[in-house]
Amino acid sequence: MKPNRRAFLKGSGSLIIGLPLAEFAFELGNSGRLFAQESAVKNARLVTMYFPNGAMPEIWNFENALLPLADMKSKIILLQNVSNPVTQPTQDGHEQGAAALFTGSNLDGQAEGEHQKGTSISIDQYLSRRIDMTTSLKKPLVLGVARGWAGGQWRSPTWYRRSWMENGDPVSPLVKPLEIFKTIFGDQSSVEMKKLKLERQKSVLDTIVEQMKSLTGDASKLPASHKDLLLAHLERIRDLEKRVMEQQNDAAQMCKVPSEMPPTINFGGDDLLPYSEFDRVYRLQMDLMTLALQCGTTHTGSLMFCCAGEEYVNPMISNETDHGTSHWSNEESKRVYLEYRRHHAANLRYFMDKLNAAGILDQTAIVYGSEFGDGRSHVVNPQPHLIAGGGGNLKMGQIIDASKGKHTLNDIYSTLLTTLGQRTEKFGIEKYNISQITEMNKV
Amino acid sequence: MRVILAISLIFGLQACSAKPKRINISKLGGVDPGLGDPPTPVSGDDTPAVKCDALDLACLALKFPEGKKCEENFTEAQEGLKVLSNEEIKNSINQALGIDATKILQDLPRRDQGTKFQNATARSAIAQNMVDNWSDISYDIATALVADTAALAKLVPCKTATKDCSEKLVTSLGLLLWRSPATAADLVTYNKLFATGKADFKESAMRAVTGMLLDPRFLYKISESGTADDEISPYELATRMSYFIWRSTPDKLLLDKAKDGSLSKDEVRKSEIDRMMADPKAEVAFRAFMTEWLALGNIDNLQIKGETIDPAAKRKDVLDKAVTLIFQGSGDFRLAFGKDDKDNILTMPGLLGGLNVSSETSPVKRGLFFSGRLLCRQVPPPPGNAGAFKAETLALDTTPRERLKVHESNSSCASCHASVDPIGLGLETFDALGRIRDVYASKVAIDAAGSMKLDRINYPFKTAQELMHGIGNSTDLAACVTVTVAEYAMGATPEDKNSCEMSHLQNAFAKSGYQWRGLVDAIVNSKSFSKRVAP
């Protein structure tokens, strides 16, 4: 299986609604390493994918919100009427509904503003702890587009995070394509240059560790609060040093670096990604995610199209915003809202096509969902969910009415983990695990 | 004198345009307890002149006007550890190394400070992805430096990898990057690193420079602990001054004044501020400050049907005018905010255009912006179920004023929106790009009339012009600028315990006739800027 560039480039062009195609695509590396890893972690890759502002149950089907996926039904488990018992009707669903989405748990609620956090781990991080030990990244590749600005003021970071650590800390996504590229491949230089760079970095980091020890040691004159932060910084330097040393040992079998770098993106005057670049950058991120998964940099990832409540607007669709039309009040705004749903589904379609071209779609489970069942009045239930791709014992190509088994979103994740070979009975808040969705499981 | 002049100007205008009579502006300004509040008992010299709402930060600067005594409750604003913002990193590197590293630095990960200023005090150590990234970027910068023979020779005139050259490099560059002299121990440590480059000078220098950039003394503004009221070290003072005025590392001249101790003399500090303000770096920093304060980045997302808009040019228009009227101007900075009804940066497309939702004006965003950014009135975030209003209230054939009525019917909305919405609705006669209009597209006439609290009295207005006139002449606006610039300079949001300090700044600012330079001087000479906080 050698992926071919044309298939990779072709994508799903005809289905995308008037969008600039990602201009960044390159030969997929085939280092031989991929196959070695393939057998070790057979059939387990997982990416969470968030789209904003929900979808009503009556449009959560292949005729409406998911039209761009209509000919991919055989690669999808469409989950209808999934209940989210985690989020309370009194809460603003944008933040809490989206936080529950991949965690099956609540926000902390104690801390406020910038200190707001979750209470439990998300599915990407959870699985990563179990299957990414042998990868170079050793954690999920967390990507997304966002501006972080909503309604004229800064919300707490939890509005713009879809991946969560065990302790509920939200993980900030990488946004910039070049930064992501470097995370996956280091830089573009030859293996010899890389080895030299690693040796140089190692000697520099040794020095810095010594410097920081003397700055924070017993003789230090720094105030205690400064010292604590520097000690935390020292831990991060050590973490980096450890990885540099591992890479030195590993340098002989590095993932082949693509011959092309991602294009430079024009960030705005405040270093924030303008909405006009969201789609291009999101697709670049999906390209890079595909490469990372194919190359074995990691087996897990998270993709986020911004913006619970953020005012993303795409003039190719309308001058009304995605969030604005989620509060639709007439046929025209409802139509625009539906167009935005299709736009997001087209992004999923794009990602599926990329994975397919790379030959890994059938071994990658993409969990796709959003916070609301009806954005007009922030009604969370039932939440829109689906699983695309495949892997493990997942039985693709079916539509499941989750209301029949009274299934919750927690059930999706416990079932997913089971089908991907994990011994997991429950996920998220325990009492909301009703029963595993046996229809999803081939066995 | 100033007041009389302003009044005659207004009356003159009125005679021509026959507009409704304005409120007597002599009621504004000063710290009159105002009509809107119950009378505050004033029993002695040390009683606050005004009673402040907890969410009104501008008010902190008005508690102790000239003549009132207050307890110097020492501000802790400077206490926290500061990390250089991405922009400070860029400016510092370019200045200290004498190369243009802008391109290498454009991929620094964005860091959210959660406040309007990126230089806010660090609450946690920088994230792992920034640490990783900075290691790579330091490497790239050092590589670029040694490739630039002229720039390298300027820092250290050497061609061979001797110990002497190593020490020269660490001494000269350490001072510029760490903003304090390299110690004897540094020379030993870095000499070891230098030596790993074998006999090759460029290789050795490259390693040492990478290390010096990764040294925490570059990214963090580290200060030593001491007892309260200690003067901070002259090097720390130089650092604070240069990041305040230039957003960049201190230059050799300023560091020399720190070295010989003369920076503690008032006249030396004054001449250094003169020199620094005349340097082009100060104007660049002022523009960046204004961009953050007035959230001018918002304009990047402006999209209006049928209009081609160049966001960068619109932003530049606002900044150019702000430079002319505030930074270079020698009068009251409020002239840029409609004080004399002539010039006004507030209704420029580069500013108002960032406060829309889609193609439409957003009275709520505008109201939040004016009360939050210009008057420092904090508005708590909306309750959990905000936005959950019924669809029929959003019928498109109603006016914004009619639609926002929904806020009045719900007390949890009204408590904040009552002070926010009237401001935004008062500005409705400016369209999404700041152009004047009388009617909506539906031909319905726009009613801008409303009222707001200004200088603690109720200020009614009939038109947007009257609204801006009130804000532009208010002491609240000046006090908010005092508090905002102090927040920026100190890296922390002032609190109630800082009101004595804030009032001193405000009094000095007022004394200067609200000249920008007056505020810069007041801050640099303030206690919290130059003294240490007890551990």
PDB file of N, CA and C in Angstrom, chain A residues 80-86 380-383 385 402-403 406-412 432 434:
ATOM      1  N   GLN A  80     -28.424   8.426  16.645  1.00  0.00           N
ATOM      2  CA  GLN A  80     -29.489   9.421  16.802  1.00  0.00           C
ATOM      3  C   GLN A  80     -30.066   9.347  18.206  1.00  0.00           C
ATOM      4  N   ASN A  81     -30.543  10.492  18.659  1.00  0.00           N
ATOM      5  CA  ASN A  81     -31.232  10.574  19.953  1.00  0.00           C
ATOM      6  C   ASN A  81     -30.376  10.093  21.135  1.00  0.00           C
ATOM      7  N   VAL A  82     -29.116  10.478  21.124  1.00  0.00           N
ATOM      8  CA  VAL A  82     -28.247  10.143  22.262  1.00  0.00           C
ATOM      9  C   VAL A  82     -28.521  11.130  23.381  1.00  0.00           C
ATOM     10  N   SER A  83     -28.718  10.630  24.580  1.00  0.00           N
ATOM     11  CA  SER A  83     -28.990  11.590  25.652  1.00  0.00           C
ATOM     12  C   SER A  83     -27.691  11.988  26.358  1.00  0.00           C
ATOM     13  N   ASN A  84     -27.663  13.261  26.753  1.00  0.00           N
ATOM     14  CA  ASN A  84     -26.549  13.770  27.541  1.00  0.00           C
ATOM     15  C   ASN A  84     -27.114  14.118  28.912  1.00  0.00           C
ATOM     16  N   PRO A  85     -26.990  13.201  29.874  1.00  0.00           N
ATOM     17  CA  PRO A  85     -27.554  13.463  31.199  1.00  0.00           C
ATOM     18  C   PRO A  85     -26.608  14.298  32.055  1.00  0.00           C
ATOM     19  N   VAL A  86     -25.422  14.550  31.533  1.00  0.00           N
ATOM     20  CA  VAL A  86     -24.393  15.236  32.331  1.00  0.00           C
ATOM     21  C   VAL A  86     -24.710  16.719  32.477  1.00  0.00           C
ATOM     22  N   VAL A 380     -29.722  20.918  25.148  1.00  0.00           N
ATOM     23  CA  VAL A 380     -28.622  19.993  24.919  1.00  0.00           C
ATOM     24  C   VAL A 380     -29.113  18.655  24.369  1.00  0.00           C
ATOM     25  N   ASN A 381     -30.229  18.185  24.890  1.00  0.00           N
ATOM     26  CA  ASN A 381     -30.697  16.846  24.550  1.00  0.00           C
ATOM     27  C   ASN A 381     -31.679  16.803  23.405  1.00  0.00           C
ATOM     28  N   PRO A 382     -31.622  15.777  22.521  1.00  0.00           N
ATOM     29  CA  PRO A 382     -30.551  14.796  22.404  1.00  0.00           C
ATOM     30  C   PRO A 382     -29.368  15.384  21.634  1.00  0.00           C
ATOM     31  N   GLN A 383     -28.195  14.956  21.995  1.00  0.00           N
ATOM     32  CA  GLN A 383     -26.989  15.514  21.373  1.00  0.00           C
ATOM     33  C   GLN A 383     -26.669  14.799  20.054  1.00  0.00           C
ATOM     34  N   HIS A 385     -24.369  12.930  17.582  1.00  0.00           N
ATOM     35  CA  HIS A 385     -23.117  12.181  17.620  1.00  0.00           C
ATOM     36  C   HIS A 385     -23.038  11.271  16.401  1.00  0.00           C
ATOM     37  N   ALA A 402     -30.465   5.603  19.620  1.00  0.00           N
ATOM     38  CA  ALA A 402     -29.980   5.353  20.981  1.00  0.00           C
ATOM     39  C   ALA A 402     -31.088   5.436  22.014  1.00  0.00           C
ATOM     40  N   SER A 403     -32.202   6.083  21.642  1.00  0.00           N
ATOM     41  CA  SER A 403     -33.263   6.257  22.639  1.00  0.00           C
ATOM     42  C   SER A 403     -33.890   4.902  22.998  1.00  0.00           C
ATOM     43  N   LYS A 406     -32.132   3.717  25.765  1.00  0.00           N
ATOM     44  CA  LYS A 406     -31.919   4.852  26.682  1.00  0.00           C
ATOM     45  C   LYS A 406     -30.433   5.180  26.829  1.00  0.00           C
ATOM     46  N   HIS A 407     -29.699   5.059  25.727  1.00  0.00           N
ATOM     47  CA  HIS A 407     -28.255   5.214  25.820  1.00  0.00           C
ATOM     48  C   HIS A 407     -27.825   6.670  25.979  1.00  0.00           C
ATOM     49  N   THR A 408     -26.745   6.829  26.711  1.00  0.00           N
ATOM     50  CA  THR A 408     -26.169   8.144  26.973  1.00  0.00           C
ATOM     51  C   THR A 408     -24.869   8.287  26.195  1.00  0.00           C
ATOM     52  N   LEU A 409     -24.321   9.508  26.201  1.00  0.00           N
ATOM     53  CA  LEU A 409     -23.044   9.675  25.531  1.00  0.00           C
ATOM     54  C   LEU A 409     -21.942   8.879  26.243  1.00  0.00           C
ATOM     55  N   ASN A 410     -22.096   8.665  27.545  1.00  0.00           N
ATOM     56  CA  ASN A 410     -21.116   7.841  28.256  1.00  0.00           C
ATOM     57  C   ASN A 410     -21.064   6.430  27.672  1.00  0.00           C
ATOM     58  N   ASP A 411     -22.266   5.921  27.271  1.00  0.00           N
ATOM     59  CA  ASP A 411     -22.332   4.573  26.692  1.00  0.00           C
ATOM     60  C   ASP A 411     -21.533   4.498  25.392  1.00  0.00           C
ATOM     61  N   ILE A 412     -21.570   5.594  24.615  1.00  0.00           N
ATOM     62  CA  ILE A 412     -20.816   5.588  23.352  1.00  0.00           C
ATOM     63  C   ILE A 412     -19.339   5.317  23.642  1.00  0.00           C
ATOM     64  N   TYR A 432     -24.049   7.698  34.877  1.00  0.00           N
ATOM     65  CA  TYR A 432     -24.655   7.932  33.575  1.00  0.00           C
ATOM     66  C   TYR A 432     -24.301   6.861  32.550  1.00  0.00           C
ATOM     67  N   ILE A 434     -25.332   3.687  31.215  1.00  0.00           N
ATOM     68  CA  ILE A 434     -26.523   2.836  31.293  1.00  0.00           C
ATOM     69  C   ILE A 434     -26.130   1.406  30.902  1.00  0.00           C
TER      70      ILE A 434
END
